[in-house]
């Protein structure tokens, strides 16, 4: 069953990534993936991933999902990853899991047993705990993944289902609830989600001592889940009830104590303080009792148990403000392309390397008509262009601007111009295939990236679209490499064909 599935691994470059790739490469038997896509969600200017020691028996593709200021989160990374796949199934793996011997054979059996209505097959997670002592609070949290429903630490998703629902909702910025949200949308679109027989190891790893405070940010995501899926979302998503009501009571007791003390109502202040102390002590006891009970663990649990209720309530209130009026993510069928970003050289005009002379601007046949057809259809248009000649000192920014003005006059007008002036080794966040210019161009048009198409003549143009979550359309020229054509999901013979494809996507 080789080629039935591709593998997507969102990553921030943790050392555990190498171990995962090594255990994937060591699988004996079972169909090999068509390709393995690493969705690098570090800042776009980060150095390349260090993959030393990985002997990959399959094509290994790296796509960037990070923005100029940092990562955009696992939802955005997974979207960039699966949009770079072609196989009927996409297997999502987290970069901190390991694959035991026989995993590939079990995956093959899981996918072979899927019915046409199966949208996803979840792997079973095994979290081994340290021997000889009780687990810490963080280790028990990781252990809870064993019973989590639809965790994407190992989830095989049918590509057709991902396309139908529009992929992951990037409004979930953390590794929290984005998988449950996807599962609910997939199920409500008529697909079935099942548990497979394969098992994946998820080792525990050291956590920052204040990790339990940081994860309280997830309370804001719970607000988004309720806005998108209704009050029954926890039941529907098989999510535990959580402790927010107790945290709210703890914060309320503390507020009562402070307020009563300020107004000199001593008895009421004592009652509030006593309630706060009792609730905090009970919370700390519940977290300390199952653990190793070392001095360090007790100290951290005591301090964080006092702080967590306030952090949880604050993030809940932040979520209420941030997600007022949140609407469900549109399915792919409901998404309408409202903007097109064109590459310049080789797409709109014939390529003149490092051109600084407006007189050399020569539009590609049909370019002006293609742009006009989009404008007539109410589609905004823009340009995203790498101009490394500026960074290399071969042309000036003023010369590049004059050429752009000539292109605008000959082919446009365009609603936005996004120019990357950096050389290839500058490590910027805007040079295609990084998503920076596509994200900026979409924002300039007042659109989200999923409502934008990018039309270009090389793989970097399509790669930038994929990384940003936009639709990529390749219009090959004689200089386009065969592998770039093979890798592109959407290929048009010419600009008129690209426009037809974009307009068809609006219906």
Short mmCIF file of C-alpha atoms in Angstrom, two decimals:
data_model
loop_
_atom_site.label_atom_id
_atom_site.label_comp_id
_atom_site.label_asym_id
_atom_site.label_seq_id
_atom_site.Cartn_x
_atom_site.Cartn_y
_atom_site.Cartn_z
CA UNK A 1 0.00 0.00 0.00
CA UNK A 2 2.90 2.34 -0.65
CA UNK A 3 1.74 5.86 -1.55
CA UNK A 4 -1.63 5.49 0.21
CA UNK A 5 -0.54 7.92 2.89
CA UNK A 6 1.78 10.85 3.49
CA UNK A 7 3.08 11.84 6.92
CA UNK A 8 2.91 15.40 8.29
CA UNK A 9 4.92 16.41 11.35
CA UNK A 10 4.48 19.93 12.75
CA UNK A 11 7.66 20.89 14.54
CA UNK A 12 9.51 23.62 16.36
CA UNK A 13 12.79 21.78 16.00
CA UNK A 14 12.80 19.90 19.29
CA UNK A 15 15.52 17.21 19.64
CA UNK A 16 12.77 14.59 19.82
CA UNK A 17 12.07 15.20 16.10
CA UNK A 18 15.20 13.29 15.14
CA UNK A 19 14.17 10.31 17.24
CA UNK A 20 10.73 10.25 15.60
CA UNK A 21 12.21 10.37 12.09
CA UNK A 22 14.68 7.62 12.99
CA UNK A 23 11.90 5.34 14.29
CA UNK A 24 9.82 6.09 11.20
CA UNK A 25 12.74 5.28 8.90
CA UNK A 26 13.40 2.03 10.79
CA UNK A 27 9.92 0.60 10.19
CA UNK A 28 10.09 -2.86 8.63
CA UNK A 29 7.11 -3.84 6.49
CA UNK A 30 3.97 -1.90 5.76
CA UNK A 31 3.52 0.64 3.02
CA UNK A 32 6.05 3.46 3.01
CA UNK A 33 4.69 7.02 3.00
CA UNK A 34 4.64 8.79 -0.34
CA UNK A 35 6.39 11.71 1.34
CA UNK A 36 7.10 13.01 4.82
CA UNK A 37 6.37 16.71 5.27
CA UNK A 38 7.95 18.64 8.13
CA UNK A 39 5.93 21.79 8.85
CA UNK A 40 8.53 24.07 10.43
CA UNK A 41 6.64 26.46 12.71
CA UNK A 42 9.61 28.38 14.01
CA UNK A 43 10.04 32.04 13.02
CA UNK A 44 10.42 32.26 9.27
CA UNK A 45 13.98 33.61 9.63
CA UNK A 46 15.11 30.61 11.74
CA UNK A 47 18.05 28.54 10.41
CA UNK A 48 17.25 25.29 8.59
CA UNK A 49 16.23 22.30 10.66
CA UNK A 50 19.17 20.12 11.68
CA UNK A 51 18.31 16.68 10.30
CA UNK A 52 21.77 15.20 10.75
CA UNK A 53 21.57 11.47 11.31
CA UNK A 54 18.28 10.92 9.48
CA UNK A 55 18.62 8.40 6.65
CA UNK A 56 15.25 8.93 5.01
CA UNK A 57 14.05 6.19 2.64
CA UNK A 58 11.22 8.47 1.45
CA UNK A 59 11.07 12.05 0.09
CA UNK A 60 11.48 14.48 2.98
CA UNK A 61 9.88 17.88 2.37
CA UNK A 62 10.15 20.91 4.65
CA UNK A 63 7.55 23.67 4.48
CA UNK A 64 7.59 26.81 6.61
CA UNK A 65 4.49 27.92 8.51
CA UNK A 66 6.14 30.43 10.85
CA UNK A 67 5.48 34.12 10.54
CA UNK A 68 7.87 37.07 10.84
CA UNK A 69 7.63 37.23 14.64
CA UNK A 70 7.35 33.55 15.48
CA UNK A 71 5.38 30.38 15.03
CA UNK A 72 1.72 30.51 14.10
CA UNK A 73 0.79 27.41 16.08
CA UNK A 74 0.18 23.71 15.39
CA UNK A 75 -3.09 24.30 13.53
CA UNK A 76 -1.36 26.54 10.98
CA UNK A 77 1.60 24.14 10.78
CA UNK A 78 -0.60 21.12 10.12
CA UNK A 79 -2.52 23.05 7.48
CA UNK A 80 0.70 23.98 5.70
CA UNK A 81 1.77 20.34 5.96
CA UNK A 82 -1.30 18.55 4.65
CA UNK A 83 -1.74 21.05 1.82
CA UNK A 84 1.70 19.92 0.63
CA UNK A 85 0.55 16.27 0.48
CA UNK A 86 -1.03 14.34 -2.35
CA UNK A 87 -1.90 10.91 -0.92
CA UNK A 88 -5.49 9.93 -0.03
CA UNK A 89 -4.54 9.80 3.68
CA UNK A 90 -2.48 12.22 5.77
CA UNK A 91 -1.00 10.80 8.96
CA UNK A 92 -0.34 13.55 11.51
CA UNK A 93 2.38 12.80 14.05
CA UNK A 94 3.61 15.11 16.81
CA UNK A 95 7.34 15.69 16.88
CA UNK A 96 7.69 14.24 20.40
CA UNK A 97 6.32 10.74 19.75
CA UNK A 98 8.18 7.54 18.85
CA UNK A 99 7.05 4.71 16.62
CA UNK A 100 7.54 1.17 17.92
CA UNK A 101 8.41 -1.77 15.68
CA UNK A 102 5.37 -2.87 13.72
CA UNK A 103 3.72 0.56 13.67
CA UNK A 104 3.77 0.80 9.86
CA UNK A 105 2.18 -2.64 9.45
CA UNK A 106 -0.53 -1.72 11.96
CA UNK A 107 -1.14 1.58 10.18
CA UNK A 108 -1.50 -0.28 6.88
CA UNK A 109 -4.13 -2.53 8.48
CA UNK A 110 -5.94 0.46 10.01
CA UNK A 111 -6.21 2.24 6.66
CA UNK A 112 -7.15 -0.93 4.80
CA UNK A 113 -10.02 -1.44 7.24
CA UNK A 114 -11.38 2.07 6.82
CA UNK A 115 -14.75 2.32 5.08
CA UNK A 116 -15.47 4.99 2.45
CA UNK A 117 -17.24 7.04 5.13
CA UNK A 118 -14.28 6.96 7.53
CA UNK A 119 -12.77 10.42 7.83
CA UNK A 120 -10.11 9.64 10.43
CA UNK A 121 -8.39 6.74 12.19
CA UNK A 122 -6.75 7.59 15.50
CA UNK A 123 -3.71 5.75 16.78
CA UNK A 124 -3.60 4.55 20.37
CA UNK A 125 -1.12 6.43 22.55
CA UNK A 126 1.01 4.76 25.19
CA UNK A 127 2.68 7.02 27.76
CA UNK A 128 5.31 5.12 29.76
CA UNK A 129 5.90 6.62 33.21
CA UNK A 130 9.21 6.62 35.07
CA UNK A 131 9.76 3.49 37.15
CA UNK A 132 10.47 3.53 40.86
CA UNK A 133 8.57 6.68 41.81
CA UNK A 134 5.20 8.32 41.54
CA UNK A 135 4.64 10.53 38.48
CA UNK A 136 4.81 14.30 38.71
CA UNK A 137 1.86 16.54 37.94
CA UNK A 138 3.21 17.20 34.42
CA UNK A 139 3.76 13.48 33.80
CA UNK A 140 0.22 12.68 34.87
CA UNK A 141 -0.99 15.32 32.45
CA UNK A 142 0.88 13.65 29.60
CA UNK A 143 -0.48 10.27 30.72
CA UNK A 144 -3.97 11.64 30.20
CA UNK A 145 -3.34 11.66 26.44
CA UNK A 146 -3.87 7.88 26.46
CA UNK A 147 -7.59 8.42 26.84
CA UNK A 148 -7.90 11.61 24.79
CA UNK A 149 -10.34 11.51 21.91
CA UNK A 150 -9.05 12.39 18.45
CA UNK A 151 -5.59 13.55 19.57
CA UNK A 152 -3.47 14.45 16.55
CA UNK A 153 -0.31 13.06 18.16
CA UNK A 154 -1.11 10.16 15.81
CA UNK A 155 -4.16 10.71 13.64
CA UNK A 156 -4.69 9.48 10.09
CA UNK A 157 -7.07 11.86 8.30
CA UNK A 158 -8.64 11.27 4.92
CA UNK A 159 -7.53 14.12 2.69
CA UNK A 160 -11.00 14.41 1.20
CA UNK A 161 -12.41 15.10 4.66
CA UNK A 162 -9.74 17.73 5.40
CA UNK A 163 -10.53 19.51 2.15
CA UNK A 164 -14.26 19.34 2.82
CA UNK A 165 -14.04 21.10 6.19
CA UNK A 166 -11.22 23.49 5.32
CA UNK A 167 -8.57 21.89 7.54
CA UNK A 168 -7.64 23.03 11.02
CA UNK A 169 -9.04 26.26 12.44
CA UNK A 170 -6.04 28.55 12.93
CA UNK A 171 -7.86 30.61 15.53
CA UNK A 172 -6.69 27.90 17.94
CA UNK A 173 -3.06 29.03 18.44
CA UNK A 174 -1.97 26.29 20.86
CA UNK A 175 -1.76 22.52 20.92
CA UNK A 176 -5.11 22.54 22.69
CA UNK A 177 -8.62 22.00 21.33
CA UNK A 178 -7.58 22.39 17.68
CA UNK A 179 -7.86 18.62 17.27
CA UNK A 180 -11.23 18.42 19.04
CA UNK A 181 -12.56 21.25 16.89
CA UNK A 182 -11.49 19.47 13.71
CA UNK A 183 -13.04 16.21 14.90
CA UNK A 184 -16.42 17.82 15.57
CA UNK A 185 -16.47 19.50 12.17
CA UNK A 186 -15.47 16.29 10.40
CA UNK A 187 -18.16 14.28 12.20
CA UNK A 188 -20.82 16.91 11.54
CA UNK A 189 -19.91 16.77 7.84
CA UNK A 190 -20.96 13.12 7.79
CA UNK A 191 -17.61 11.39 8.27
CA UNK A 192 -16.93 8.72 10.89
CA UNK A 193 -13.94 8.84 13.25
CA UNK A 194 -12.64 5.55 14.63
CA UNK A 195 -9.79 4.25 16.77
CA UNK A 196 -7.26 2.05 15.06
CA UNK A 197 -5.18 -0.81 16.41
CA UNK A 198 -1.72 0.77 16.00
CA UNK A 199 0.08 2.07 19.07
CA UNK A 200 2.39 5.06 19.29
CA UNK A 201 4.72 5.85 22.18
CA UNK A 202 4.49 9.30 23.71
CA UNK A 203 7.36 9.67 26.20
CA UNK A 204 7.06 12.21 28.98
CA UNK A 205 9.54 15.04 28.79
CA UNK A 206 10.78 17.65 31.27
CA UNK A 207 8.44 20.60 31.67
CA UNK A 208 9.14 24.11 32.88
CA UNK A 209 8.22 24.39 36.53
CA UNK A 210 5.50 26.94 35.71
CA UNK A 211 4.07 24.84 32.86
CA UNK A 212 0.78 24.35 34.69
CA UNK A 213 0.32 28.12 34.77
CA UNK A 214 1.04 28.52 31.08
CA UNK A 215 -1.52 25.92 30.03
CA UNK A 216 -4.27 28.01 31.60
CA UNK A 217 -4.27 29.96 28.34
CA UNK A 218 -6.40 27.09 27.07
CA UNK A 219 -9.37 28.54 28.96
CA UNK A 220 -9.63 31.15 26.21
CA UNK A 221 -9.77 28.36 23.62
CA UNK A 222 -12.61 26.74 25.56
CA UNK A 223 -14.60 29.94 25.00
CA UNK A 224 -14.00 29.61 21.26
CA UNK A 225 -15.12 25.97 21.36
CA UNK A 226 -18.39 26.98 23.02
CA UNK A 227 -18.93 29.79 20.50
CA UNK A 228 -18.35 27.45 17.56
CA UNK A 229 -19.98 24.25 18.80
CA UNK A 230 -22.53 25.22 21.46
CA UNK A 231 -22.77 24.54 25.16
CA UNK A 232 -22.66 20.78 24.71
CA UNK A 233 -19.23 20.85 23.07
CA UNK A 234 -17.51 19.06 25.97
CA UNK A 235 -19.91 16.14 25.77
CA UNK A 236 -19.73 16.03 21.98
CA UNK A 237 -15.91 16.15 21.99
CA UNK A 238 -15.53 13.68 24.89
CA UNK A 239 -13.68 16.36 26.88
CA UNK A 240 -13.51 16.24 30.70
CA UNK A 241 -15.50 18.90 32.57
CA UNK A 242 -12.54 20.93 33.82
CA UNK A 243 -12.16 22.84 37.08
CA UNK A 244 -13.08 26.37 36.04
CA UNK A 245 -16.15 26.64 38.36
CA UNK A 246 -13.92 25.88 41.35
CA UNK A 247 -11.32 28.36 40.14
CA UNK A 248 -14.01 31.01 39.78
CA UNK A 249 -15.21 30.29 43.33
CA UNK A 250 -11.63 30.60 44.62
CA UNK A 251 -11.14 33.94 42.87
CA UNK A 252 -14.54 35.11 44.09
CA UNK A 253 -13.64 34.25 47.68
CA UNK A 254 -10.37 36.17 47.38
CA UNK A 255 -12.18 39.17 45.90
CA UNK A 256 -14.71 39.06 48.72
CA UNK A 257 -11.93 39.01 51.31
CA UNK A 258 -10.15 41.98 49.76
CA UNK A 259 -13.33 43.97 49.23
CA UNK A 260 -14.56 43.33 52.74
CA UNK A 261 -11.18 44.26 54.20
CA UNK A 262 -11.16 47.54 52.28
CA UNK A 263 -14.63 48.39 53.60
CA UNK A 264 -13.59 47.25 57.11
CA UNK A 265 -16.10 44.42 57.36
CA UNK A 266 -13.85 42.18 59.38
CA UNK A 267 -16.11 39.15 59.75
CA UNK A 268 -16.90 39.02 56.05
CA UNK A 269 -13.22 39.48 55.20
CA UNK A 270 -12.27 36.57 57.43
CA UNK A 271 -14.98 34.40 55.89
CA UNK A 272 -13.76 35.20 52.37
CA UNK A 273 -10.12 34.61 53.30
CA UNK A 274 -10.97 31.34 55.00
CA UNK A 275 -12.92 30.12 51.97
CA UNK A 276 -10.07 31.08 49.64
CA UNK A 277 -7.54 29.31 51.86
CA UNK A 278 -9.67 26.16 52.10
CA UNK A 279 -10.26 25.97 48.35
CA UNK A 280 -6.59 26.63 47.57
CA UNK A 281 -5.43 24.03 50.11
CA UNK A 282 -7.84 21.44 48.71
CA UNK A 283 -6.62 22.11 45.18
CA UNK A 284 -2.97 21.80 46.25
CA UNK A 285 -3.70 18.59 48.16
CA UNK A 286 -5.34 17.00 45.11
CA UNK A 287 -2.26 17.80 43.02
CA UNK A 288 0.40 16.88 45.58
CA UNK A 289 -1.04 13.60 46.92
CA UNK A 290 -0.58 11.46 43.76
CA UNK A 291 2.91 12.80 43.05
CA UNK A 292 6.43 12.02 44.24
CA UNK A 293 6.00 14.43 47.18
CA UNK A 294 9.54 15.71 46.96
CA UNK A 295 10.28 19.11 48.45
CA UNK A 296 10.66 20.65 45.00
CA UNK A 297 7.42 19.19 43.69
CA UNK A 298 5.50 20.22 46.80
CA UNK A 299 6.84 23.76 46.57
CA UNK A 300 5.91 24.15 42.90
CA UNK A 301 2.48 22.58 43.41
CA UNK A 302 1.75 24.88 46.36
CA UNK A 303 2.77 28.03 44.51
CA UNK A 304 0.99 27.16 41.27
CA UNK A 305 -2.14 26.00 43.08
CA UNK A 306 -2.45 29.49 44.53
CA UNK A 307 -1.87 31.18 41.18
CA UNK A 308 -3.77 28.91 38.77
CA UNK A 309 -7.32 30.01 39.70
CA UNK A 310 -6.49 33.65 38.95
CA UNK A 311 -4.72 32.75 35.69
CA UNK A 312 -7.60 30.51 34.60
CA UNK A 313 -10.26 33.15 35.25
CA UNK A 314 -8.19 35.88 33.58
CA UNK A 315 -7.72 33.81 30.43
CA UNK A 316 -11.40 32.89 30.43
CA UNK A 317 -12.35 36.58 30.50
CA UNK A 318 -9.81 37.30 27.78
CA UNK A 319 -11.41 34.60 25.66
CA UNK A 320 -14.89 36.02 26.22
CA UNK A 321 -13.69 39.35 24.85
CA UNK A 322 -11.63 37.90 21.99
CA UNK A 323 -14.22 35.46 20.66
CA UNK A 324 -17.40 37.48 20.84
CA UNK A 325 -19.42 36.74 17.72
CA UNK A 326 -17.02 34.02 16.50
CA UNK A 327 -18.42 32.20 13.49
CA UNK A 328 -17.73 28.59 12.45
CA UNK A 329 -14.90 28.02 10.00
CA UNK A 330 -16.25 27.80 6.48
CA UNK A 331 -15.99 24.47 4.76
CA UNK A 332 -13.94 24.35 1.57
CA UNK A 333 -17.15 24.32 -0.43
CA UNK A 334 -18.26 27.55 1.26
CA UNK A 335 -14.93 29.36 0.95
CA UNK A 336 -14.76 31.90 -1.82
CA UNK A 337 -11.54 33.17 -3.31
CA UNK A 338 -11.74 36.95 -3.04
CA UNK A 339 -8.15 37.89 -3.87
CA UNK A 340 -5.35 36.73 -6.16
CA UNK A 341 -1.67 37.47 -5.58
CA UNK A 342 0.48 37.09 -8.69
CA UNK A 343 4.17 36.45 -8.93
CA UNK A 344 5.80 39.07 -11.16
CA UNK A 345 8.74 37.71 -13.17
CA UNK A 346 7.89 34.70 -15.30
CA UNK A 347 4.19 35.02 -14.50
CA UNK A 348 2.95 38.52 -15.35
CA UNK A 349 6.00 39.63 -17.36
CA UNK A 350 8.78 37.78 -19.11
CA UNK A 351 11.67 37.20 -16.75
CA UNK A 352 14.63 39.55 -17.13
CA UNK A 353 17.06 38.64 -14.34
CA UNK A 354 17.59 41.49 -11.86
CA UNK A 355 15.73 43.93 -14.08
CA UNK A 356 16.11 47.58 -13.11
CA UNK A 357 14.99 49.07 -16.44
CA UNK A 358 11.25 49.79 -16.94
CA UNK A 359 11.79 49.75 -20.71
CA UNK A 360 12.47 46.00 -20.53
CA UNK A 361 9.05 45.18 -19.07
CA UNK A 362 7.37 42.76 -21.50
CA UNK A 363 3.98 41.39 -20.35
CA UNK A 364 3.24 37.71 -20.79
CA UNK A 365 0.55 37.05 -23.38
CA UNK A 366 -2.88 37.33 -21.79
CA UNK A 367 -1.62 38.87 -18.54
CA UNK A 368 -3.62 42.09 -18.78
CA UNK A 369 -6.76 40.21 -19.80
CA UNK A 370 -6.38 37.77 -16.91
CA UNK A 371 -6.03 40.55 -14.35
CA UNK A 372 -8.95 42.44 -15.89
CA UNK A 373 -11.15 39.32 -15.77
CA UNK A 374 -10.52 38.97 -12.06
CA UNK A 375 -11.23 42.63 -11.37
CA UNK A 376 -14.44 42.42 -13.42
CA UNK A 377 -15.48 39.45 -11.25
CA UNK A 378 -14.92 41.50 -8.07
CA UNK A 379 -11.67 39.72 -7.13
CA UNK A 380 -8.95 41.88 -5.61
CA UNK A 381 -5.50 41.51 -7.17
CA UNK A 382 -1.95 42.03 -5.97
CA UNK A 383 1.66 41.08 -6.60
CA UNK A 384 4.15 39.21 -4.41
CA UNK A 385 7.67 39.29 -5.82
CA UNK A 386 11.14 38.24 -4.70
CA UNK A 387 13.65 40.93 -5.70
CA UNK A 388 16.93 39.60 -4.35
CA UNK A 389 18.83 41.88 -6.73
CA UNK A 390 18.26 44.67 -4.21
CA UNK A 391 19.83 42.71 -1.37
CA UNK A 392 22.72 41.64 -3.60
CA UNK A 393 23.41 45.22 -4.70
CA UNK A 394 22.65 44.53 -8.36
CA UNK A 395 19.73 46.98 -8.53
CA UNK A 396 18.43 49.67 -6.21
CA UNK A 397 15.07 49.74 -4.49
CA UNK A 398 14.21 52.76 -6.62
CA UNK A 399 14.95 50.86 -9.82
CA UNK A 400 12.83 47.92 -8.67
CA UNK A 401 10.05 50.35 -7.83
CA UNK A 402 10.21 51.89 -11.29
CA UNK A 403 9.91 48.43 -12.88
CA UNK A 404 6.95 47.64 -10.63
CA UNK A 405 5.28 50.87 -11.68
CA UNK A 406 5.76 49.89 -15.33
CA UNK A 407 4.24 46.45 -14.66
CA UNK A 408 1.34 48.11 -12.85
CA UNK A 409 0.72 50.38 -15.83
CA UNK A 410 1.03 47.61 -18.43
CA UNK A 411 -0.88 44.84 -16.66
CA UNK A 412 -2.65 46.24 -13.58
CA UNK A 413 -3.64 48.22 -11.70
CA UNK A 414 -2.97 46.13 -8.61
CA UNK A 415 -4.42 46.66 -5.17
CA UNK A 416 -1.23 45.74 -3.29
CA UNK A 417 2.44 45.20 -4.01
CA UNK A 418 4.53 43.07 -1.67
CA UNK A 419 8.27 43.09 -2.40
CA UNK A 420 10.99 41.05 -0.70
CA UNK A 421 14.32 42.88 -1.17
CA UNK A 422 16.44 40.25 0.58
CA UNK A 423 19.04 37.87 -0.77
CA UNK A 424 18.44 34.14 -0.48
CA UNK A 425 20.82 33.71 2.46
CA UNK A 426 19.49 36.65 4.50
CA UNK A 427 17.07 34.39 6.38
CA UNK A 428 14.15 36.80 6.04
CA UNK A 429 10.51 35.91 6.65
CA UNK A 430 9.17 37.36 3.41
CA UNK A 431 11.12 35.65 0.62
CA UNK A 432 9.04 32.94 -1.05
CA UNK A 433 8.55 30.05 -0.23
CA UNK A 434 8.20 31.61 3.24
CA UNK A 435 4.63 32.81 3.81
CA UNK A 436 5.43 36.38 4.86
CA UNK A 437 4.48 38.21 1.67
CA UNK A 438 1.33 36.13 1.15
CA UNK A 439 0.18 36.83 4.71
CA UNK A 440 0.96 40.53 4.30
CA UNK A 441 -0.72 40.67 0.90
CA UNK A 442 -3.87 38.98 2.23
CA UNK A 443 -3.97 41.42 5.15
CA UNK A 444 -3.52 44.38 2.79
CA UNK A 445 -6.53 43.15 0.81
CA UNK A 446 -8.53 42.76 4.02
CA UNK A 447 -8.75 38.99 3.59
CA UNK A 448 -7.78 35.88 5.50
CA UNK A 449 -5.23 33.70 3.65
CA UNK A 450 -7.80 30.96 2.97
CA UNK A 451 -9.65 33.41 0.71
CA UNK A 452 -6.56 34.18 -1.38
CA UNK A 453 -4.96 32.39 -4.34
CA UNK A 454 -1.33 32.73 -5.36
CA UNK A 455 -0.47 32.32 -9.05
CA UNK A 456 3.15 31.76 -10.00
CA UNK A 457 5.52 29.88 -12.27
CA UNK A 458 7.80 28.05 -9.80
CA UNK A 459 7.53 25.85 -6.73
CA UNK A 460 8.47 28.68 -4.36
CA UNK A 461 5.25 30.51 -5.31
CA UNK A 462 3.12 27.46 -4.58
CA UNK A 463 5.12 26.75 -1.42
CA UNK A 464 4.45 30.23 -0.08
CA UNK A 465 0.74 29.76 -0.74
CA UNK A 466 0.71 26.41 1.05
CA UNK A 467 2.60 27.78 4.04
CA UNK A 468 0.19 30.69 4.39
CA UNK A 469 -2.94 28.58 3.91
CA UNK A 470 -3.78 30.08 0.52
CA UNK A 471 -4.67 28.31 -2.73
CA UNK A 472 -1.60 27.84 -4.94
CA UNK A 473 -1.84 27.68 -8.74
CA UNK A 474 1.22 26.89 -10.84
CA UNK A 475 1.47 28.21 -14.41
CA UNK A 476 4.59 26.43 -15.71
CA UNK A 477 7.04 27.92 -18.16
CA UNK A 478 9.94 26.31 -20.01
CA UNK A 479 12.06 27.02 -16.93
CA UNK A 480 9.73 25.34 -14.44
CA UNK A 481 11.21 22.08 -13.16
CA UNK A 482 9.31 18.85 -13.71
CA UNK A 483 9.31 18.05 -10.01
CA UNK A 484 7.70 21.42 -9.29
CA UNK A 485 4.87 20.62 -11.69
CA UNK A 486 4.43 17.15 -10.19
CA UNK A 487 4.31 18.57 -6.67
CA UNK A 488 1.71 21.27 -7.42
CA UNK A 489 -1.90 20.46 -6.59
CA UNK A 490 -3.31 22.94 -9.10
CA UNK A 491 -1.64 23.49 -12.48
CA UNK A 492 -2.91 25.70 -15.29
CA UNK A 493 -1.60 25.87 -18.86
CA UNK A 494 -1.67 29.66 -18.91
CA UNK A 495 -2.96 32.68 -17.01
CA UNK A 496 -6.41 32.38 -18.56
CA UNK A 497 -6.59 28.82 -17.22
CA UNK A 498 -5.45 29.98 -13.79
CA UNK A 499 -8.19 32.62 -13.73
CA UNK A 500 -10.77 30.03 -14.76
CA UNK A 501 -9.62 27.78 -11.93
CA UNK A 502 -9.86 30.60 -9.39
CA UNK A 503 -13.28 31.70 -10.56
CA UNK A 504 -14.51 28.09 -10.49
CA UNK A 505 -13.42 27.89 -6.85
CA UNK A 506 -15.78 30.81 -6.09
CA UNK A 507 -18.91 28.95 -7.12
#
